[in-house]
Amino acid sequence: MYTNAHTHLELSALAELCPTGQEFGAWLQTMLARRMQLDNATLERGIHSAIEQLHHNQTTTVGDISATRLSIEPLLNSGLAGVVYLEVLGFDPDVASQRFSAAQREIDTLRQRETAMKIGLSIHAPYSCAPSLFEAAARWCQDEALPLAIHIAESPAEVAFLQQGIGALRELNRRITPHIEWQAPQCSPIAYLEQLGVLEAQPVLVHAVQVDADDLALIAKYDCAVVHCPRSNHNLLCGRMPLEQMLAHGIRVGLGTDSLTSAQSLDMRDEISFAQQLHAYKVEPVQIEQLAMQAAILN
Ligand SMILES: [Zn+2]
């Protein structure tokens, strides 16, 4: 009955990293380094255990991000509905282009085997993906009617990266791709997606915490759905999403736990009760419970 609209089941084996209380950029570095240390068999055990937890917790629909591709087969065979998004990232435009072409081939093949679990594409985030990757992916997803998910407007560090070209995520990005110049577009994360033509593909916008009135108007104008992950945002010091303003704009909002590296469980009932406390006196508790059943936002 519940829809967990944002997970990374492949990170379930790294659950001991949570809760961290670390700032987002520091957490991301720790998480990526730790993931590299684990072999595929360990990650796969985590995925199977996570799928069991979802069944046990009355979750019937899931939106999962797959960077390693390890969650795809288990999800196609899980009996769960939803979308598994193949993640692509790359700040070097040439590297990104090659990875995108490879992902397109994988997706074309996998789409022939869809069950109640559909296949989608995820372009990771502005600080890890070249602008040209966002543009190409949005065009393709629009042409192919392929579900697209993007992590966007998550942390204050992401805002600093786009507004001023500084901060922890700029430092991380500079270390990984020191040869790539970055001219900050000096705009908000949501405005950045609009400038690149990405909102026209109506991506599912994951997080959308760092949003102002103009951003909310843009999300509403393009009728993009948003996934709210309040425990993850809280644990990574990302702030509170203005849920009441989202709903006042008529924006479609779903609820997700995010991965076990930033949330304490994959149980939507835990996410609902945290969200009810977080948005107390701003959003009715029953309305928050309904957000956890919004399977349609993944279409
Ligand atoms: Zn995520």
Tab-separated table of C-alpha atoms and ligand atoms in Angstrom, residues 6 8 151 207 258, ligand 1:
chain	number	residue	atom	x	y	z
A	6	HIS	CA	13.197	7.276	-3.422
A	8	HIS	CA	19.133	3.357	-3.203
A	151	HIS	CA	18.661	14.733	-7.168
A	207	HIS	CA	14.636	16.412	-2.407
A	258	ASP	CA	16.328	7.595	0.639
B	1	ZN	ZN	19.162	9.698	-3.365
